Amino acid sequence: MNSLTLHINTLAEHLLEVDGSRQLVAITGAPGCGKSTLASELARRLNAQRLKSIVVPMDGFHLDNAILETRGLTQRKGAPETFDAPGFIRLIKALKTGDEVFAPKFDRTRDIAIAGAVAVPVDAKIVIVEGNYLMFDEPPWSALSALWDVTARLDVPMPELRARLIHRWLSLNHSRAVATRRAEGNDIPNAQRVIDRALPCDFTFDGQPHPTPNITD
């Protein structure tokens, strides 16, 4: 049994014991740690067991590139200050009401956020939120810690994160030199900041559910 399956089993068993109001599950960690994979597979498992679940990504709250440009933050995209943190916090508070809520999601290929792209229906009892800064000890992000019902962190060694982050840019058809520069100039400093300012979570898992891509400089 691989580590991803073990992580899913652990969280699913815990959540299946919960009865009553909507539960908000935060899956966090540095960029490239495998949050999206864990979140989507956990939702699939819970839905298969007839516990209505949906994934809401934090990345939908990226500030638009035009705003980043006016603020001189274009090269820092993905850092905490390049997101609409107050708007994201308002979304999480709305999700706690149990009402129907619409959330944005980020299209990485087009590099834009799409408004109203994720519908969270009233009958969604488990909302799995995934993102870098869900348990992050800097304001205003730190206000989120009191809003989650369950928190889980994926912990990946920095050399593995570096390989994955370079591979992410390579998969978008960038050259190896550009991919390496983008990862080392922004993604890796962001990852280190997430690690350095991490708040404790209910669960901490190793974040290696798949082999490291073969990346060389």
PDB file of C-alpha atoms in Angstrom:
ATOM      1  CA  MET A   1       0.000   0.000   0.000  1.00  0.00           C
ATOM      2  CA  ASN A   2       1.567   3.324  -1.047  1.00  0.00           C
ATOM      3  CA  SER A   3       1.745   6.408   1.148  1.00  0.00           C
ATOM      4  CA  LEU A   4      -1.020   8.258  -0.726  1.00  0.00           C
ATOM      5  CA  THR A   5      -3.449   5.424  -0.020  1.00  0.00           C
ATOM      6  CA  LEU A   6      -2.425   5.399   3.638  1.00  0.00           C
ATOM      7  CA  HIS A   7      -3.042   9.147   3.918  1.00  0.00           C
ATOM      8  CA  ILE A   8      -6.452   8.818   2.268  1.00  0.00           C
ATOM      9  CA  ASN A   9      -7.387   5.924   4.547  1.00  0.00           C
ATOM     10  CA  THR A  10      -6.396   7.872   7.659  1.00  0.00           C
ATOM     11  CA  LEU A  11      -8.394  10.972   6.736  1.00  0.00           C
ATOM     12  CA  ALA A  12     -11.390   9.067   5.350  1.00  0.00           C
ATOM     13  CA  GLU A  13     -11.712   6.917   8.463  1.00  0.00           C
ATOM     14  CA  HIS A  14     -11.626  10.034  10.635  1.00  0.00           C
ATOM     15  CA  LEU A  15     -14.180  11.916   8.537  1.00  0.00           C
ATOM     16  CA  LEU A  16     -16.570   8.996   8.203  1.00  0.00           C
ATOM     17  CA  GLU A  17     -16.967   9.075  11.980  1.00  0.00           C
ATOM     18  CA  VAL A  18     -18.155  12.691  11.893  1.00  0.00           C
ATOM     19  CA  ASP A  19     -21.892  13.232  11.916  1.00  0.00           C
ATOM     20  CA  GLY A  20     -23.836  16.455  11.587  1.00  0.00           C
ATOM     21  CA  SER A  21     -22.746  19.813  10.223  1.00  0.00           C
ATOM     22  CA  ARG A  22     -20.479  20.471   7.260  1.00  0.00           C
ATOM     23  CA  GLN A  23     -16.812  19.773   7.948  1.00  0.00           C
ATOM     24  CA  LEU A  24     -14.037  21.936   6.505  1.00  0.00           C
ATOM     25  CA  VAL A  25     -10.843  20.001   5.861  1.00  0.00           C
ATOM     26  CA  ALA A  26      -7.631  21.936   5.200  1.00  0.00           C
ATOM     27  CA  ILE A  27      -4.893  20.177   3.227  1.00  0.00           C
ATOM     28  CA  THR A  28      -1.790  22.337   3.221  1.00  0.00           C
ATOM     29  CA  GLY A  29       1.934  22.343   2.630  1.00  0.00           C
ATOM     30  CA  ALA A  30       4.550  23.858   0.365  1.00  0.00           C
ATOM     31  CA  PRO A  31       3.986  24.199  -3.384  1.00  0.00           C
ATOM     32  CA  GLY A  32       4.637  20.907  -5.153  1.00  0.00           C
ATOM     33  CA  CYS A  33       4.006  18.715  -2.092  1.00  0.00           C
ATOM     34  CA  GLY A  34       1.013  16.853  -3.573  1.00  0.00           C
ATOM     35  CA  LYS A  35      -1.909  18.716  -1.999  1.00  0.00           C
ATOM     36  CA  SER A  36      -4.108  18.652  -5.115  1.00  0.00           C
ATOM     37  CA  THR A  37      -3.621  14.923  -5.603  1.00  0.00           C
ATOM     38  CA  LEU A  38      -4.421  14.096  -1.993  1.00  0.00           C
ATOM     39  CA  ALA A  39      -7.460  16.403  -1.966  1.00  0.00           C
ATOM     40  CA  SER A  40      -8.964  15.021  -5.179  1.00  0.00           C
ATOM     41  CA  GLU A  41      -8.373  11.384  -4.230  1.00  0.00           C
ATOM     42  CA  LEU A  42      -9.792  11.914  -0.742  1.00  0.00           C
ATOM     43  CA  ALA A  43     -12.920  13.499  -2.236  1.00  0.00           C
ATOM     44  CA  ARG A  44     -13.294  10.590  -4.633  1.00  0.00           C
ATOM     45  CA  ARG A  45     -13.027   8.083  -1.784  1.00  0.00           C
ATOM     46  CA  LEU A  46     -15.566   9.901   0.386  1.00  0.00           C
ATOM     47  CA  ASN A  47     -18.035  10.314  -2.478  1.00  0.00           C
ATOM     48  CA  ALA A  48     -17.725   6.608  -3.245  1.00  0.00           C
ATOM     49  CA  GLN A  49     -18.721   5.986   0.378  1.00  0.00           C
ATOM     50  CA  ARG A  50     -21.737   8.285  -0.063  1.00  0.00           C
ATOM     51  CA  LEU A  51     -20.372  11.177   1.929  1.00  0.00           C
ATOM     52  CA  LYS A  52     -20.848  14.159  -0.400  1.00  0.00           C
ATOM     53  CA  SER A  53     -17.477  15.899  -0.713  1.00  0.00           C
ATOM     54  CA  ILE A  54     -16.000  18.618  -2.916  1.00  0.00           C
ATOM     55  CA  VAL A  55     -12.584  20.223  -3.333  1.00  0.00           C
ATOM     56  CA  VAL A  56     -12.122  24.001  -3.180  1.00  0.00           C
ATOM     57  CA  PRO A  57      -8.629  25.225  -4.196  1.00  0.00           C
ATOM     58  CA  MET A  58      -7.086  28.287  -2.592  1.00  0.00           C
ATOM     59  CA  ASP A  59      -5.390  29.134  -5.918  1.00  0.00           C
ATOM     60  CA  GLY A  60      -8.613  30.658  -7.231  1.00  0.00           C
ATOM     61  CA  PHE A  61      -7.726  33.694  -5.119  1.00  0.00           C
ATOM     62  CA  HIS A  62      -4.589  34.596  -7.071  1.00  0.00           C
ATOM     63  CA  LEU A  63      -4.623  38.327  -7.753  1.00  0.00           C
ATOM     64  CA  ASP A  64      -4.889  39.095 -11.461  1.00  0.00           C
ATOM     65  CA  ASN A  65      -1.634  39.690 -13.331  1.00  0.00           C
ATOM     66  CA  ALA A  66      -2.616  43.304 -14.076  1.00  0.00           C
ATOM     67  CA  ILE A  67      -2.912  44.017 -10.343  1.00  0.00           C
ATOM     68  CA  LEU A  68       0.372  42.261  -9.618  1.00  0.00           C
ATOM     69  CA  GLU A  69       2.066  44.367 -12.273  1.00  0.00           C
ATOM     70  CA  THR A  70       0.831  47.640 -10.798  1.00  0.00           C
ATOM     71  CA  ARG A  71       2.102  46.551  -7.381  1.00  0.00           C
ATOM     72  CA  GLY A  72       5.472  45.328  -8.616  1.00  0.00           C
ATOM     73  CA  LEU A  73       4.667  41.745  -7.580  1.00  0.00           C
ATOM     74  CA  THR A  74       4.638  39.983 -10.941  1.00  0.00           C
ATOM     75  CA  GLN A  75       7.853  38.077 -10.222  1.00  0.00           C
ATOM     76  CA  ARG A  76       6.558  37.047  -6.788  1.00  0.00           C
ATOM     77  CA  LYS A  77       3.330  35.398  -7.993  1.00  0.00           C
ATOM     78  CA  GLY A  78       2.430  32.633  -5.564  1.00  0.00           C
ATOM     79  CA  ALA A  79       3.790  34.432  -2.492  1.00  0.00           C
ATOM     80  CA  PRO A  80       1.257  35.143   0.289  1.00  0.00           C
ATOM     81  CA  GLU A  81       0.935  38.811  -0.651  1.00  0.00           C
ATOM     82  CA  THR A  82      -0.098  37.923  -4.231  1.00  0.00           C
ATOM     83  CA  PHE A  83      -3.431  36.434  -3.131  1.00  0.00           C
ATOM     84  CA  ASP A  84      -6.712  38.016  -2.062  1.00  0.00           C
ATOM     85  CA  ALA A  85      -6.365  36.713   1.482  1.00  0.00           C
ATOM     86  CA  PRO A  86      -9.318  38.681   2.941  1.00  0.00           C
ATOM     87  CA  GLY A  87     -11.555  37.431   0.123  1.00  0.00           C
ATOM     88  CA  PHE A  88     -10.436  33.866   0.753  1.00  0.00           C
ATOM     89  CA  ILE A  89     -11.162  34.161   4.468  1.00  0.00           C
ATOM     90  CA  ARG A  90     -14.662  35.438   3.645  1.00  0.00           C
ATOM     91  CA  LEU A  91     -15.177  32.375   1.430  1.00  0.00           C
ATOM     92  CA  ILE A  92     -14.189  29.992   4.220  1.00  0.00           C
ATOM     93  CA  LYS A  93     -16.568  31.719   6.638  1.00  0.00           C
ATOM     94  CA  ALA A  94     -19.355  31.402   4.044  1.00  0.00           C
ATOM     95  CA  LEU A  95     -18.586  27.697   3.609  1.00  0.00           C
ATOM     96  CA  LYS A  96     -19.006  27.160   7.358  1.00  0.00           C
ATOM     97  CA  THR A  97     -22.635  28.273   7.150  1.00  0.00           C
ATOM     98  CA  GLY A  98     -23.539  25.139   5.203  1.00  0.00           C
ATOM     99  CA  ASP A  99     -25.203  27.188   2.459  1.00  0.00           C
ATOM    100  CA  GLU A 100     -24.569  26.852  -1.269  1.00  0.00           C
ATOM    101  CA  VAL A 101     -21.389  28.737  -2.114  1.00  0.00           C
ATOM    102  CA  PHE A 102     -19.583  29.474  -5.389  1.00  0.00           C
ATOM    103  CA  ALA A 103     -15.786  29.716  -5.474  1.00  0.00           C
ATOM    104  CA  PRO A 104     -13.200  30.615  -8.114  1.00  0.00           C
ATOM    105  CA  LYS A 105     -10.497  28.293  -9.400  1.00  0.00           C
ATOM    106  CA  PHE A 106      -7.155  28.919 -11.082  1.00  0.00           C
ATOM    107  CA  ASP A 107      -6.426  27.865 -14.659  1.00  0.00           C
ATOM    108  CA  ARG A 108      -2.654  27.291 -14.612  1.00  0.00           C
ATOM    109  CA  THR A 109      -2.407  26.917 -18.386  1.00  0.00           C
ATOM    110  CA  ARG A 110      -4.001  30.329 -19.026  1.00  0.00           C
ATOM    111  CA  ASP A 111      -2.568  31.817 -15.810  1.00  0.00           C
ATOM    112  CA  ILE A 112      -5.914  33.292 -14.726  1.00  0.00           C
ATOM    113  CA  ALA A 113      -8.487  32.787 -11.984  1.00  0.00           C
ATOM    114  CA  ILE A 114     -12.019  31.912 -13.132  1.00  0.00           C
ATOM    115  CA  ALA A 115     -14.830  33.304 -10.981  1.00  0.00           C
ATOM    116  CA  GLY A 116     -17.691  31.067  -9.855  1.00  0.00           C
ATOM    117  CA  ALA A 117     -16.069  27.940 -11.289  1.00  0.00           C
ATOM    118  CA  VAL A 118     -16.619  25.693  -8.243  1.00  0.00           C
ATOM    119  CA  ALA A 119     -20.130  25.133  -6.892  1.00  0.00           C
ATOM    120  CA  VAL A 120     -20.401  23.875  -3.324  1.00  0.00           C
ATOM    121  CA  PRO A 121     -23.975  22.597  -2.885  1.00  0.00           C
ATOM    122  CA  VAL A 122     -25.903  22.533   0.366  1.00  0.00           C
ATOM    123  CA  ASP A 123     -25.571  18.749   0.586  1.00  0.00           C
ATOM    124  CA  ALA A 124     -21.745  18.852   0.516  1.00  0.00           C
ATOM    125  CA  LYS A 125     -20.941  17.613   4.003  1.00  0.00           C
ATOM    126  CA  ILE A 126     -17.180  17.622   3.504  1.00  0.00           C
ATOM    127  CA  VAL A 127     -15.417  20.569   1.884  1.00  0.00           C
ATOM    128  CA  ILE A 128     -11.741  19.850   1.250  1.00  0.00           C
ATOM    129  CA  VAL A 129      -9.769  23.063   0.858  1.00  0.00           C
ATOM    130  CA  GLU A 130      -6.228  22.787  -0.472  1.00  0.00           C
ATOM    131  CA  GLY A 131      -3.587  25.494  -0.574  1.00  0.00           C
ATOM    132  CA  ASN A 132      -0.180  26.643   0.585  1.00  0.00           C
ATOM    133  CA  TYR A 133      -1.228  29.131   3.261  1.00  0.00           C
ATOM    134  CA  LEU A 134      -4.105  27.454   5.096  1.00  0.00           C
ATOM    135  CA  MET A 135      -2.065  26.944   8.283  1.00  0.00           C
ATOM    136  CA  PHE A 136       0.400  29.795   7.904  1.00  0.00           C
ATOM    137  CA  ASP A 137       1.614  31.880  10.815  1.00  0.00           C
ATOM    138  CA  GLU A 138       1.425  35.323   9.196  1.00  0.00           C
ATOM    139  CA  PRO A 139      -1.567  37.678   9.246  1.00  0.00           C
ATOM    140  CA  PRO A 140      -4.159  37.722   7.847  1.00  0.00           C
ATOM    141  CA  TRP A 141      -3.674  34.032   6.948  1.00  0.00           C
ATOM    142  CA  SER A 142      -3.264  32.962  10.573  1.00  0.00           C
ATOM    143  CA  ALA A 143      -6.964  33.784  11.169  1.00  0.00           C
ATOM    144  CA  LEU A 144      -7.839  30.699   9.131  1.00  0.00           C
ATOM    145  CA  SER A 145      -6.556  28.238  11.732  1.00  0.00           C
ATOM    146  CA  ALA A 146      -9.655  28.657  13.899  1.00  0.00           C
ATOM    147  CA  LEU A 147     -12.029  27.976  10.988  1.00  0.00           C
ATOM    148  CA  TRP A 148     -10.950  24.429  10.061  1.00  0.00           C
ATOM    149  CA  ASP A 149     -12.485  21.269  11.506  1.00  0.00           C
ATOM    150  CA  VAL A 150      -9.613  19.018  10.367  1.00  0.00           C
ATOM    151  CA  THR A 151      -6.118  20.012   9.230  1.00  0.00           C
ATOM    152  CA  ALA A 152      -3.509  17.953   7.396  1.00  0.00           C
ATOM    153  CA  ARG A 153      -0.029  18.905   6.226  1.00  0.00           C
ATOM    154  CA  LEU A 154       2.085  17.221   3.564  1.00  0.00           C
ATOM    155  CA  ASP A 155       5.776  17.391   4.424  1.00  0.00           C
ATOM    156  CA  VAL A 156       8.278  16.941   1.572  1.00  0.00           C
ATOM    157  CA  PRO A 157      12.084  17.398   1.771  1.00  0.00           C
ATOM    158  CA  MET A 158      13.343  20.456  -0.102  1.00  0.00           C
ATOM    159  CA  PRO A 159      15.369  18.520  -2.732  1.00  0.00           C
ATOM    160  CA  GLU A 160      12.196  16.636  -3.700  1.00  0.00           C
ATOM    161  CA  LEU A 161      10.184  19.868  -3.784  1.00  0.00           C
ATOM    162  CA  ARG A 162      12.794  21.479  -6.016  1.00  0.00           C
ATOM    163  CA  ALA A 163      12.573  18.614  -8.511  1.00  0.00           C
ATOM    164  CA  ARG A 164       8.787  18.742  -8.578  1.00  0.00           C
ATOM    165  CA  LEU A 165       8.644  22.521  -8.967  1.00  0.00           C
ATOM    166  CA  ILE A 166      11.052  22.478 -11.891  1.00  0.00           C
ATOM    167  CA  HIS A 167       9.054  19.662 -13.462  1.00  0.00           C
ATOM    168  CA  ARG A 168       5.879  21.734 -13.102  1.00  0.00           C
ATOM    169  CA  TRP A 169       7.334  24.452 -15.347  1.00  0.00           C
ATOM    170  CA  LEU A 170       8.772  21.899 -17.774  1.00  0.00           C
ATOM    171  CA  SER A 171       5.268  20.447 -18.160  1.00  0.00           C
ATOM    172  CA  LEU A 172       4.123  23.893 -19.351  1.00  0.00           C
ATOM    173  CA  ASN A 173       6.667  23.697 -22.215  1.00  0.00           C
ATOM    174  CA  HIS A 174       9.294  25.969 -20.719  1.00  0.00           C
ATOM    175  CA  SER A 175      12.946  25.209 -21.427  1.00  0.00           C
ATOM    176  CA  ARG A 176      14.957  23.567 -18.656  1.00  0.00           C
ATOM    177  CA  ALA A 177      16.839  26.816 -18.020  1.00  0.00           C
ATOM    178  CA  VAL A 178      13.641  28.868 -17.716  1.00  0.00           C
ATOM    179  CA  ALA A 179      11.925  26.197 -15.611  1.00  0.00           C
ATOM    180  CA  THR A 180      14.862  26.078 -13.212  1.00  0.00           C
ATOM    181  CA  ARG A 181      15.078  29.872 -13.000  1.00  0.00           C
ATOM    182  CA  ARG A 182      11.361  30.261 -12.286  1.00  0.00           C
ATOM    183  CA  ALA A 183      11.377  27.553  -9.636  1.00  0.00           C
ATOM    184  CA  GLU A 184      14.500  28.784  -7.870  1.00  0.00           C
ATOM    185  CA  GLY A 185      13.634  32.481  -8.184  1.00  0.00           C
ATOM    186  CA  ASN A 186      10.111  32.273  -6.725  1.00  0.00           C
ATOM    187  CA  ASP A 187       8.590  28.849  -6.051  1.00  0.00           C
ATOM    188  CA  ILE A 188      11.351  27.546  -3.818  1.00  0.00           C
ATOM    189  CA  PRO A 189      11.534  30.710  -1.645  1.00  0.00           C
ATOM    190  CA  ASN A 190       7.737  30.483  -1.279  1.00  0.00           C
ATOM    191  CA  ALA A 191       8.052  26.829  -0.277  1.00  0.00           C
ATOM    192  CA  GLN A 192      10.667  27.669   2.339  1.00  0.00           C
ATOM    193  CA  ARG A 193       8.435  30.409   3.732  1.00  0.00           C
ATOM    194  CA  VAL A 194       5.535  27.944   4.086  1.00  0.00           C
ATOM    195  CA  ILE A 195       7.815  25.515   5.925  1.00  0.00           C
ATOM    196  CA  ASP A 196       9.319  28.171   8.195  1.00  0.00           C
ATOM    197  CA  ARG A 197       5.945  29.664   9.192  1.00  0.00           C
ATOM    198  CA  ALA A 198       3.914  26.445   9.485  1.00  0.00           C
ATOM    199  CA  LEU A 199       1.282  26.119  12.207  1.00  0.00           C
ATOM    200  CA  PRO A 200       0.720  22.658  13.757  1.00  0.00           C
ATOM    201  CA  CYS A 201      -1.866  20.431  12.049  1.00  0.00           C
ATOM    202  CA  ASP A 202      -4.007  17.526  13.231  1.00  0.00           C
ATOM    203  CA  PHE A 203      -2.232  15.220  10.785  1.00  0.00           C
ATOM    204  CA  THR A 204       1.233  15.464   9.227  1.00  0.00           C
ATOM    205  CA  PHE A 205       1.997  13.110   6.347  1.00  0.00           C
ATOM    206  CA  ASP A 206       5.029  12.490   4.198  1.00  0.00           C
ATOM    207  CA  GLY A 207       4.207  14.087   0.866  1.00  0.00           C
ATOM    208  CA  GLN A 208       5.740  11.552  -1.501  1.00  0.00           C
ATOM    209  CA  PRO A 209       2.787   9.687  -3.038  1.00  0.00           C
ATOM    210  CA  HIS A 210       4.560   9.411  -6.387  1.00  0.00           C
ATOM    211  CA  PRO A 211       8.169   9.066  -7.589  1.00  0.00           C
ATOM    212  CA  THR A 212      10.379  12.126  -7.872  1.00  0.00           C
ATOM    213  CA  PRO A 213      10.621  13.358 -11.470  1.00  0.00           C
ATOM    214  CA  ASN A 214      14.079  12.835 -12.950  1.00  0.00           C
ATOM    215  CA  ILE A 215      15.354  16.433 -13.080  1.00  0.00           C
ATOM    216  CA  THR A 216      18.944  17.429 -13.701  1.00  0.00           C
ATOM    217  CA  ASP A 217      20.441  20.868 -14.335  1.00  0.00           C
TER     218      ASP A 217
END
